[in-house]
mmCIF file of C-alpha atoms in Angstrom:
data_model
loop_
_atom_site.group_PDB
_atom_site.id
_atom_site.type_symbol
_atom_site.label_atom_id
_atom_site.label_comp_id
_atom_site.label_asym_id
_atom_site.label_seq_id
_atom_site.Cartn_x
_atom_site.Cartn_y
_atom_site.Cartn_z
ATOM 1 C CA MET S 1 0.000 0.000 0.000
ATOM 2 C CA ARG S 2 1.348 3.416 -0.938
ATOM 3 C CA PRO S 3 1.672 5.921 1.917
ATOM 4 C CA GLN S 4 -0.735 8.840 1.732
ATOM 5 C CA ARG S 5 1.036 12.066 0.849
ATOM 6 C CA ALA S 6 0.251 14.792 3.328
ATOM 7 C CA ARG S 7 1.684 17.483 1.021
ATOM 8 C CA HIS S 8 -0.996 16.705 -1.548
ATOM 9 C CA SER S 9 -3.543 18.318 0.736
ATOM 10 C CA ARG S 10 -1.975 21.762 0.238
ATOM 11 C CA PRO S 11 -2.356 22.154 -3.524
ATOM 12 C CA ALA S 12 -5.781 20.494 -3.341
ATOM 13 C CA ALA S 13 -6.834 22.904 -0.604
ATOM 14 C CA ALA S 14 -5.437 25.851 -2.548
ATOM 15 C CA ARG S 15 -7.298 24.756 -5.650
ATOM 16 C CA ALA S 16 -10.567 24.287 -3.713
ATOM 17 C CA LEU S 17 -10.160 27.740 -2.172
ATOM 18 C CA ALA S 18 -9.511 29.285 -5.597
ATOM 19 C CA GLU S 19 -12.608 27.598 -6.998
ATOM 20 C CA ASP S 20 -14.720 28.784 -4.034
ATOM 21 C CA ILE S 21 -13.527 32.361 -4.515
ATOM 22 C CA GLN S 22 -14.169 32.254 -8.252
ATOM 23 C CA ARG S 23 -17.692 30.899 -7.674
ATOM 24 C CA ILE S 24 -18.556 33.562 -5.061
ATOM 25 C CA VAL S 25 -17.183 36.357 -7.249
ATOM 26 C CA ALA S 26 -19.072 35.074 -10.303
ATOM 27 C CA GLU S 27 -22.321 34.950 -8.280
ATOM 28 C CA LYS S 28 -21.859 38.506 -6.986
ATOM 29 C CA ALA S 29 -20.803 39.795 -10.402
ATOM 30 C CA GLY S 30 -23.875 38.264 -12.003
ATOM 31 C CA LYS S 31 -26.127 40.385 -9.776
ATOM 32 C CA LEU S 32 -24.454 43.646 -10.825
ATOM 33 C CA PRO S 33 -24.877 45.631 -14.067
ATOM 34 C CA PRO S 34 -22.614 44.067 -16.769
ATOM 35 C CA SER S 35 -19.861 46.719 -16.667
ATOM 36 C CA LEU S 36 -19.631 46.613 -12.853
ATOM 37 C CA GLY S 37 -19.770 42.827 -12.840
ATOM 38 C CA ALA S 38 -16.854 42.590 -15.267
ATOM 39 C CA ALA S 39 -14.910 45.129 -13.195
ATOM 40 C CA LEU S 40 -15.484 43.085 -10.035
ATOM 41 C CA GLU S 41 -14.306 39.867 -11.672
ATOM 42 C CA SER S 42 -11.159 41.451 -13.106
ATOM 43 C CA ALA S 43 -10.330 43.216 -9.827
ATOM 44 C CA THR S 44 -10.432 40.051 -7.718
ATOM 45 C CA VAL S 45 -7.113 39.504 -5.991
ATOM 46 C CA PRO S 46 -5.940 35.969 -6.805
ATOM 47 C CA PRO S 47 -5.076 33.678 -3.910
ATOM 48 C CA ALA S 48 -1.418 32.928 -3.222
ATOM 49 C CA PRO S 49 0.128 30.096 -5.278
ATOM 50 C CA PRO S 50 0.640 26.767 -3.502
ATOM 51 C CA PRO S 51 3.910 26.575 -1.575
ATOM 52 C CA PRO S 52 6.714 24.606 -3.255
ATOM 53 C CA PRO S 53 7.025 21.050 -1.928
ATOM 54 C CA ASP S 54 9.627 20.372 0.762
ATOM 55 C CA VAL S 55 12.311 18.294 -0.900
ATOM 56 C CA PRO S 56 15.182 16.829 1.105
ATOM 57 C CA GLN S 57 18.648 16.947 -0.437
ATOM 58 C CA ALA S 58 20.340 13.649 -1.368
ATOM 59 C CA ARG S 59 23.828 13.734 0.198
ATOM 60 C CA LYS S 60 24.905 10.623 -1.681
ATOM 61 C CA LEU S 61 23.477 8.813 -4.713
ATOM 62 C CA SER S 62 22.062 6.018 -2.570
ATOM 63 C CA ASP S 63 19.796 8.533 -0.731
ATOM 64 C CA ALA S 64 17.805 9.213 -3.917
ATOM 65 C CA PRO S 65 15.553 6.094 -4.005
ATOM 66 C CA LYS S 66 14.459 6.653 -0.386
ATOM 67 C CA ILE S 67 13.683 10.322 -1.020
ATOM 68 C CA LEU S 68 11.664 9.519 -4.155
ATOM 69 C CA THR S 69 9.616 6.844 -2.387
ATOM 70 C CA GLU S 70 9.062 9.001 0.709
ATOM 71 C CA LEU S 71 7.832 11.857 -1.476
ATOM 72 C CA GLY S 72 5.462 9.419 -3.181
ATOM 73 C CA ILE S 73 7.041 10.021 -6.594
ATOM 74 C CA SER S 74 8.154 6.409 -7.045
ATOM 75 C CA ALA S 75 6.351 3.456 -5.432
ATOM 76 C CA GLN S 76 9.455 1.286 -5.601
ATOM 77 C CA PRO S 77 12.982 2.292 -4.617
ATOM 78 C CA VAL S 78 15.350 2.101 -7.586
ATOM 79 C CA ASP S 79 18.974 3.299 -7.593
ATOM 80 C CA PHE S 80 20.105 5.856 -10.153
ATOM 81 C CA PRO S 81 22.859 4.757 -12.563
ATOM 82 C CA ARG S 82 26.221 4.422 -10.861
ATOM 83 C CA GLY S 83 28.473 7.419 -11.456
ATOM 84 C CA SER S 84 25.594 9.869 -12.061
ATOM 85 C CA GLU S 85 26.191 13.476 -11.010
ATOM 86 C CA LEU S 86 24.708 13.963 -7.523
ATOM 87 C CA GLY S 87 23.762 17.588 -8.215
ATOM 88 C CA ALA S 88 21.894 16.482 -11.347
ATOM 89 C CA VAL S 89 20.014 13.794 -9.428
ATOM 90 C CA ASN S 90 18.973 16.396 -6.841
ATOM 91 C CA ASP S 91 17.787 18.718 -9.644
ATOM 92 C CA VAL S 92 15.732 15.849 -11.071
ATOM 93 C CA ILE S 93 14.178 14.997 -7.697
ATOM 94 C CA ARG S 94 13.274 18.656 -7.090
ATOM 95 C CA ILE S 95 11.572 19.166 -10.449
ATOM 96 C CA LEU S 96 9.753 15.804 -10.266
ATOM 97 C CA ALA S 97 8.434 16.831 -6.826
ATOM 98 C CA GLU S 98 7.281 20.161 -8.222
ATOM 99 C CA ILE S 99 5.522 18.526 -11.179
ATOM 100 C CA GLU S 100 3.934 15.976 -8.845
ATOM 101 C CA SER S 101 2.537 18.770 -6.692
ATOM 102 C CA ARG S 102 1.218 20.761 -9.664
ATOM 103 C CA PHE S 103 -0.287 18.081 -11.936
ATOM 104 C CA GLU S 104 -2.726 15.272 -11.193
ATOM 105 C CA MET S 105 -1.389 11.997 -12.616
ATOM 106 C CA LYS S 106 -1.354 8.331 -11.649
ATOM 107 C CA PRO S 107 1.607 7.830 -9.279
ATOM 108 C CA MET S 108 4.655 6.228 -10.894
ATOM 109 C CA GLN S 109 5.703 2.702 -10.026
ATOM 110 C CA ALA S 110 9.406 3.288 -10.461
ATOM 111 C CA VAL S 111 11.900 6.077 -11.111
ATOM 112 C CA GLY S 112 15.620 5.369 -11.397
ATOM 113 C CA SER S 113 18.096 3.420 -13.499
ATOM 114 C CA GLY S 114 16.426 2.429 -16.765
ATOM 115 C CA PHE S 115 18.525 -0.712 -16.909
ATOM 116 C CA THR S 116 17.348 -1.814 -13.426
ATOM 117 C CA ILE S 117 13.684 -1.025 -14.106
ATOM 118 C CA ALA S 118 13.785 -2.885 -17.433
ATOM 119 C CA LYS S 119 15.333 -5.888 -15.664
ATOM 120 C CA ARG S 120 12.529 -5.866 -13.078
ATOM 121 C CA THR S 121 9.966 -6.106 -15.866
ATOM 122 C CA GLY S 122 11.565 -9.359 -16.931
ATOM 123 C CA GLY S 123 12.781 -7.771 -20.142
ATOM 124 C CA ARG S 124 9.314 -6.577 -21.198
ATOM 125 C CA ILE S 125 10.782 -3.060 -21.375
ATOM 126 C CA LYS S 126 13.446 -2.949 -24.071
ATOM 127 C CA HIS S 127 15.835 -0.519 -22.429
ATOM 128 C CA PRO S 128 17.270 2.000 -24.936
ATOM 129 C CA ARG S 129 20.755 2.208 -23.495
ATOM 130 C CA ASN S 130 21.829 5.431 -25.232
ATOM 131 C CA ALA S 131 18.660 7.410 -24.508
ATOM 132 C CA ALA S 132 19.008 10.160 -21.901
ATOM 133 C CA ALA S 133 15.890 8.821 -20.169
ATOM 134 C CA TRP S 134 12.504 7.324 -21.069
ATOM 135 C CA TYR S 135 8.958 7.063 -19.774
ATOM 136 C CA SER S 136 6.927 3.867 -20.110
ATOM 137 C CA PRO S 137 3.151 4.338 -19.776
ATOM 138 C CA HIS S 138 2.596 0.561 -19.608
ATOM 139 C CA PHE S 139 4.725 0.271 -16.488
ATOM 140 C CA ASN S 140 4.217 3.902 -15.470
ATOM 141 C CA ALA S 141 7.931 4.162 -14.874
ATOM 142 C CA MET S 142 10.696 6.634 -15.689
ATOM 143 C CA GLY S 143 14.078 5.144 -16.543
ATOM 144 C CA TRP S 144 17.350 7.053 -16.557
ATOM 145 C CA ASN S 145 20.740 6.598 -18.125
ATOM 146 C CA LYS S 146 23.864 8.405 -16.980
ATOM 147 C CA VAL S 147 23.830 10.623 -20.102
ATOM 148 C CA GLY S 148 20.548 12.182 -19.007
ATOM 149 C CA LEU S 149 22.146 13.114 -15.704
ATOM 150 C CA SER S 150 25.202 14.793 -17.142
ATOM 151 C CA THR S 151 25.749 18.526 -17.372
ATOM 152 C CA GLU S 152 28.752 18.119 -19.706
ATOM 153 C CA PRO S 153 28.574 19.803 -23.133
ATOM 154 C CA TRP S 154 27.829 17.429 -26.034
ATOM 155 C CA MET S 155 30.205 19.056 -28.504
ATOM 156 C CA SER S 156 32.906 21.677 -28.746
ATOM 157 C CA ALA S 157 31.876 25.322 -28.884
ATOM 158 C CA GLU S 158 33.024 25.491 -32.541
ATOM 159 C CA ALA S 159 31.054 22.397 -33.608
ATOM 160 C CA SER S 160 28.060 23.640 -31.667
ATOM 161 C CA ALA S 161 28.163 27.037 -33.425
ATOM 162 C CA ARG S 162 28.572 25.375 -36.847
ATOM 163 C CA THR S 163 25.605 23.055 -36.259
ATOM 164 C CA ALA S 164 23.474 25.888 -34.904
ATOM 165 C CA THR S 165 24.165 27.987 -37.992
ATOM 166 C CA SER S 166 23.223 25.223 -40.430
ATOM 167 C CA ARG S 167 20.126 24.261 -38.390
ATOM 168 C CA GLN S 168 18.943 27.873 -38.208
ATOM 169 C CA ALA S 169 19.412 28.293 -41.972
ATOM 170 C CA ALA S 170 17.347 25.156 -42.717
ATOM 171 C CA HIS S 171 14.763 26.377 -40.204
ATOM 172 C CA GLY S 172 14.487 29.763 -41.893
ATOM 173 C CA SER S 173 13.929 28.124 -45.259
ATOM 174 C CA ARG S 174 11.212 25.781 -43.861
ATOM 175 C CA VAL S 175 9.448 28.628 -42.069
ATOM 176 C CA SER S 176 9.480 30.786 -45.209
ATOM 177 C CA ARG S 177 7.413 28.121 -46.979
ATOM 178 C CA LEU S 178 4.711 28.067 -44.262
ATOM 179 C CA PRO S 179 1.366 29.744 -44.942
ATOM 180 C CA ASP S 180 1.005 33.164 -43.323
ATOM 181 C CA GLY S 181 -0.422 33.023 -39.804
ATOM 182 C CA PRO S 182 0.528 32.963 -36.109
ATOM 183 C CA ALA S 183 2.565 29.719 -36.365
ATOM 184 C CA LYS S 184 4.752 31.163 -39.113
ATOM 185 C CA GLU S 185 5.150 34.464 -37.290
ATOM 186 C CA ILE S 186 6.154 32.783 -34.018
ATOM 187 C CA ALA S 187 8.363 30.084 -35.586
ATOM 188 C CA GLY S 188 10.195 32.826 -37.469
ATOM 189 C CA ARG S 189 11.238 34.458 -34.199
ATOM 190 C CA VAL S 190 12.669 31.442 -32.363
ATOM 191 C CA GLU S 191 16.231 30.364 -31.907
ATOM 192 C CA TYR S 192 15.684 26.849 -33.199
ATOM 193 C CA LYS S 193 17.724 24.307 -31.252
ATOM 194 C CA TRP S 194 17.922 20.527 -31.388
ATOM 195 C CA THR S 195 16.118 20.329 -28.019
ATOM 196 C CA VAL S 196 14.727 23.237 -25.979
ATOM 197 C CA VAL S 197 17.679 22.714 -23.604
ATOM 198 C CA GLU S 198 20.563 20.987 -25.384
ATOM 199 C CA ALA S 199 23.168 20.695 -22.619
ATOM 200 C CA GLY S 200 24.616 22.366 -19.544
ATOM 201 C CA PRO S 201 23.488 22.855 -15.949
ATOM 202 C CA ASP S 202 19.755 22.873 -16.815
ATOM 203 C CA TYR S 203 19.935 19.767 -18.979
ATOM 204 C CA PRO S 204 19.040 16.987 -16.430
ATOM 205 C CA ARG S 205 16.133 19.073 -15.149
ATOM 206 C CA SER S 206 14.916 19.589 -18.721
ATOM 207 C CA VAL S 207 15.075 15.835 -19.391
ATOM 208 C CA ALA S 208 12.941 15.214 -16.283
ATOM 209 C CA ILE S 209 10.409 17.771 -17.555
ATOM 210 C CA HIS S 210 10.446 16.235 -21.046
ATOM 211 C CA GLU S 211 9.737 12.726 -19.696
ATOM 212 C CA SER S 212 7.064 14.154 -17.393
ATOM 213 C CA GLY S 213 5.532 15.727 -20.502
ATOM 214 C CA HIS S 214 5.139 12.217 -21.945
ATOM 215 C CA ARG S 215 3.676 11.087 -18.629
ATOM 216 C CA LEU S 216 1.148 13.939 -18.588
ATOM 217 C CA ASP S 217 0.245 13.196 -22.217
ATOM 218 C CA PHE S 218 -0.324 9.469 -21.653
ATOM 219 C CA ASN S 219 -2.357 10.202 -18.515
ATOM 220 C CA ASP S 220 -4.961 12.032 -20.632
ATOM 221 C CA ARG S 221 -4.307 11.026 -24.204
ATOM 222 C CA ALA S 222 -7.717 12.110 -25.552
ATOM 223 C CA ALA S 223 -7.367 15.678 -24.247
ATOM 224 C CA PHE S 224 -3.855 15.981 -25.685
ATOM 225 C CA ASP S 225 -4.921 14.499 -29.041
ATOM 226 C CA GLU S 226 -7.471 17.280 -29.247
ATOM 227 C CA ALA S 227 -5.037 20.017 -28.151
ATOM 228 C CA VAL S 228 -2.269 19.051 -30.588
ATOM 229 C CA ARG S 229 -4.513 18.754 -33.650
ATOM 230 C CA GLY S 230 -2.675 20.631 -36.434
ATOM 231 C CA TRP S 231 0.623 20.568 -34.507
ATOM 232 C CA ASN S 232 2.593 19.971 -37.699
ATOM 233 C CA SER S 233 1.121 22.890 -39.601
ATOM 234 C CA GLY S 234 3.974 25.115 -38.451
ATOM 235 C CA TRP S 235 3.801 25.028 -34.643
ATOM 236 C CA GLN S 236 6.408 22.282 -34.542
ATOM 237 C CA TYR S 237 8.975 24.820 -35.775
ATOM 238 C CA ALA S 238 8.261 27.074 -32.789
ATOM 239 C CA VAL S 239 9.497 24.418 -30.336
ATOM 240 C CA SER S 240 12.662 22.521 -31.288
ATOM 241 C CA GLU S 241 13.975 20.273 -34.025
ATOM 242 C CA TYR S 242 13.457 17.228 -31.801
ATOM 243 C CA GLY S 243 9.964 18.476 -30.946
ATOM 244 C CA SER S 244 9.179 18.517 -34.654
ATOM 245 C CA LYS S 245 9.819 14.771 -35.026
ATOM 246 C CA ASN S 246 6.356 13.526 -34.101
ATOM 247 C CA ARG S 247 3.298 14.306 -31.995
ATOM 248 C CA ASN S 248 4.704 12.693 -28.815
ATOM 249 C CA GLU S 249 7.939 14.653 -28.835
ATOM 250 C CA PHE S 250 6.062 17.828 -29.739
ATOM 251 C CA VAL S 251 4.036 17.542 -26.507
ATOM 252 C CA ALA S 252 7.078 16.669 -24.388
ATOM 253 C CA GLU S 253 9.224 19.506 -25.760
ATOM 254 C CA SER S 254 6.330 21.965 -25.444
ATOM 255 C CA PHE S 255 6.028 20.930 -21.792
ATOM 256 C CA VAL S 256 9.695 21.835 -21.299
ATOM 257 C CA LEU S 257 8.893 25.327 -22.609
ATOM 258 C CA TYR S 258 5.876 25.481 -20.294
ATOM 259 C CA MET S 259 7.795 24.535 -17.161
ATOM 260 C CA LEU S 260 10.740 26.834 -17.951
ATOM 261 C CA GLY S 261 8.444 29.770 -17.296
ATOM 262 C CA GLU S 262 5.936 32.209 -18.714
ATOM 263 C CA GLU S 263 8.573 33.997 -20.798
ATOM 264 C CA HIS S 264 8.665 30.861 -23.022
ATOM 265 C CA HIS S 265 4.903 30.305 -23.304
ATOM 266 C CA TRP S 266 4.531 32.378 -26.482
ATOM 267 C CA ARG S 267 6.197 29.514 -28.386
ATOM 268 C CA ILE S 268 3.567 26.911 -27.386
ATOM 269 C CA LYS S 269 0.611 26.069 -29.658
ATOM 270 C CA PRO S 270 -2.259 27.995 -27.998
ATOM 271 C CA GLU S 271 -4.606 25.019 -27.504
ATOM 272 C CA LEU S 272 -1.790 23.024 -25.917
ATOM 273 C CA LEU S 273 -0.802 25.937 -23.689
ATOM 274 C CA ALA S 274 -4.418 26.248 -22.557
ATOM 275 C CA LEU S 275 -4.473 22.536 -21.683
ATOM 276 C CA PHE S 276 -1.225 22.754 -19.685
ATOM 277 C CA LYS S 277 -2.677 25.704 -17.804
ATOM 278 C CA ARG S 278 -5.957 23.933 -17.101
ATOM 279 C CA LYS S 279 -4.081 20.982 -15.664
ATOM 280 C CA ASP S 280 -1.662 23.087 -13.604
ATOM 281 C CA ARG S 281 -2.781 23.631 -9.999
ATOM 282 C CA PHE S 282 -0.264 26.449 -9.685
ATOM 283 C CA ASN S 283 -1.819 28.270 -12.613
ATOM 284 C CA ALA S 284 -5.371 27.469 -11.523
ATOM 285 C CA SER S 285 -4.751 28.993 -8.111
ATOM 286 C CA ARG S 286 -3.456 32.340 -9.440
ATOM 287 C CA MET K 1 24.926 13.195 -46.639
ATOM 288 C CA PRO K 2 23.481 16.744 -46.393
ATOM 289 C CA ARG K 3 21.842 17.643 -43.098
ATOM 290 C CA ASP K 4 18.398 18.122 -44.695
ATOM 291 C CA GLU K 5 18.494 14.605 -46.085
ATOM 292 C CA ILE K 6 19.499 13.109 -42.726
ATOM 293 C CA ILE K 7 16.642 14.928 -40.997
ATOM 294 C CA ALA K 8 14.176 13.853 -43.712
ATOM 295 C CA ARG K 9 15.212 10.204 -43.257
ATOM 296 C CA VAL K 10 14.833 10.426 -39.464
ATOM 297 C CA ASP K 11 11.416 12.061 -39.846
ATOM 298 C CA ALA K 12 10.258 9.369 -42.291
ATOM 299 C CA LEU K 13 11.436 6.613 -39.968
ATOM 300 C CA LEU K 14 9.627 8.076 -36.938
ATOM 301 C CA ALA K 15 6.467 8.724 -38.952
ATOM 302 C CA ALA K 16 6.227 5.129 -40.202
ATOM 303 C CA ASP K 17 3.073 3.444 -38.982
ATOM 304 C CA PRO K 18 3.657 0.800 -37.866
ATOM 305 C CA LEU K 19 7.299 1.338 -36.969
ATOM 306 C CA PRO K 20 9.493 -1.172 -38.775
ATOM 307 C CA GLU K 21 10.711 -4.083 -36.630
ATOM 308 C CA ASP K 22 14.291 -3.002 -37.286
ATOM 309 C CA ALA K 23 13.709 0.747 -36.683
ATOM 310 C CA GLU K 24 16.543 0.882 -34.136
ATOM 311 C CA GLN K 25 19.003 -0.575 -36.670
ATOM 312 C CA GLN K 26 17.764 1.800 -39.365
ATOM 313 C CA LEU K 27 18.230 4.713 -36.967
ATOM 314 C CA GLU K 28 21.772 3.594 -36.230
ATOM 315 C CA ALA K 29 22.526 3.504 -39.972
ATOM 316 C CA ILE K 30 21.183 7.045 -40.402
ATOM 317 C CA LEU K 31 23.181 8.296 -37.414
ATOM 318 C CA GLU K 32 26.384 7.023 -39.016
ATOM 319 C CA ALA K 33 25.960 9.821 -41.578
ATOM 320 C CA VAL K 34 25.605 12.528 -38.905
ATOM 321 C CA PRO K 35 28.774 14.547 -38.240
ATOM 322 C CA GLU K 36 30.502 13.120 -35.188
ATOM 323 C CA GLY K 37 29.965 16.196 -33.024
ATOM 324 C CA GLU K 38 26.217 16.069 -33.266
ATOM 325 C CA ARG K 39 25.758 12.311 -33.518
ATOM 326 C CA GLU K 40 25.692 11.434 -29.801
ATOM 327 C CA MET K 41 23.319 14.280 -29.018
ATOM 328 C CA MET K 42 20.894 13.068 -31.687
ATOM 329 C CA ARG K 43 21.251 9.435 -30.614
ATOM 330 C CA ARG K 44 20.387 10.181 -26.952
ATOM 331 C CA ASP K 45 17.062 11.675 -28.066
ATOM 332 C CA LEU K 46 16.141 9.637 -31.132
ATOM 333 C CA GLU K 47 16.467 6.356 -29.225
ATOM 334 C CA GLU K 48 14.020 7.866 -26.753
ATOM 335 C CA ALA K 49 11.684 8.900 -29.586
ATOM 336 C CA LEU K 50 11.609 5.345 -30.947
ATOM 337 C CA PHE K 51 10.961 3.963 -27.458
ATOM 338 C CA THR K 52 8.060 6.398 -26.931
ATOM 339 C CA ALA K 53 6.649 5.723 -30.398
ATOM 340 C CA ARG K 54 6.616 1.978 -29.696
ATOM 341 C CA GLU K 55 4.957 2.567 -26.299
ATOM 342 C CA ALA K 56 2.343 4.829 -27.928
ATOM 343 C CA ALA K 57 1.593 2.221 -30.604
ATOM 344 C CA GLY K 58 0.479 -0.396 -28.098
ATOM 345 C CA PHE K 59 -0.975 2.056 -25.573
ATOM 346 C CA ARG K 60 -4.003 0.817 -23.664
ATOM 347 C CA GLY K 61 -3.947 3.117 -20.633
ATOM 348 C CA VAL K 62 -1.388 4.109 -18.037
ATOM 349 C CA GLY K 63 -0.369 1.096 -15.981
ATOM 350 C CA ALA K 64 -0.768 1.114 -12.253
ATOM 351 C CA GLY K 65 -0.640 -2.512 -11.198
ATOM 352 C CA ASP K 66 2.325 -3.737 -9.196
ATOM 353 C CA LEU K 67 1.732 -7.035 -10.973
ATOM 354 C CA ASP K 68 3.416 -5.567 -14.025
ATOM 355 C CA PHE K 69 6.767 -5.953 -12.293
ATOM 356 C CA THR K 70 8.420 -9.285 -11.647
#
């Protein structure tokens, strides 16, 4: 039996309070003349956002499975790959805890080494050993490789600049062929990278968000199918080259943009952004 | 192989429905043509994309049962 998570009561309470306030304001506003009613609704002070979850710091790699199970993020304790960067693992735990507190999803069975999780499924998960990380909806598990927990650059600064230049040129030519409209206008303004975050100190955190994007998607596939309709009509070029590969990666990469903060939201397909916001307790309580 | 052609081949592979049985081997062959600097970065993500595409193909609802694990 999974332990009940006390911290879940805070976002739920905050959301209930926000809904109560919105209902009361809407009732009052409805009894006023239209202009005054609209003024009352727009002047309502939003309640405070839910507090961030309390996340203990792993002092050594072997602390991570216990922390993840105690926070209710992973039902089973699974070690992270040997030799992973401890700081990266702590970043991953922190962002997974934040996502857990903000979005309603079925709790995961396992988070940790992809190799170990795949072994525990008796080989039913075919572990992709070079992938940074993966999410399996069948087993509701998130597997990690060491490469997903590395903050090292993937290529030299010169090679990186060369690749960026050729990618941006190809991007410009693709965007120029799009029909006029918001997708073309937005795609034309982005610095088009391979992934939203390619490497560096934010990389492990971004991988955790990306995999959580798959998790969120698979937890409500019908709603996401609806929100991404027309994703490849130009919106894919507003996200990242990897996000343009197919519908699944488009959702996951868009979720990275969403979680990085409001200053990146302009790049997300509007229907998908609206869905992320609807599902986000943090947003709903503001 | 020019970059555009590599990307077009990756896109075609990931868009195949159903994914070919040997998609992972086909991906590896495409990656061989990617300049060395970028190859590992693409591999780390494209292996994930194939994994997710396979999971999506047989998707019947998010699992929750402990019985799934041995």
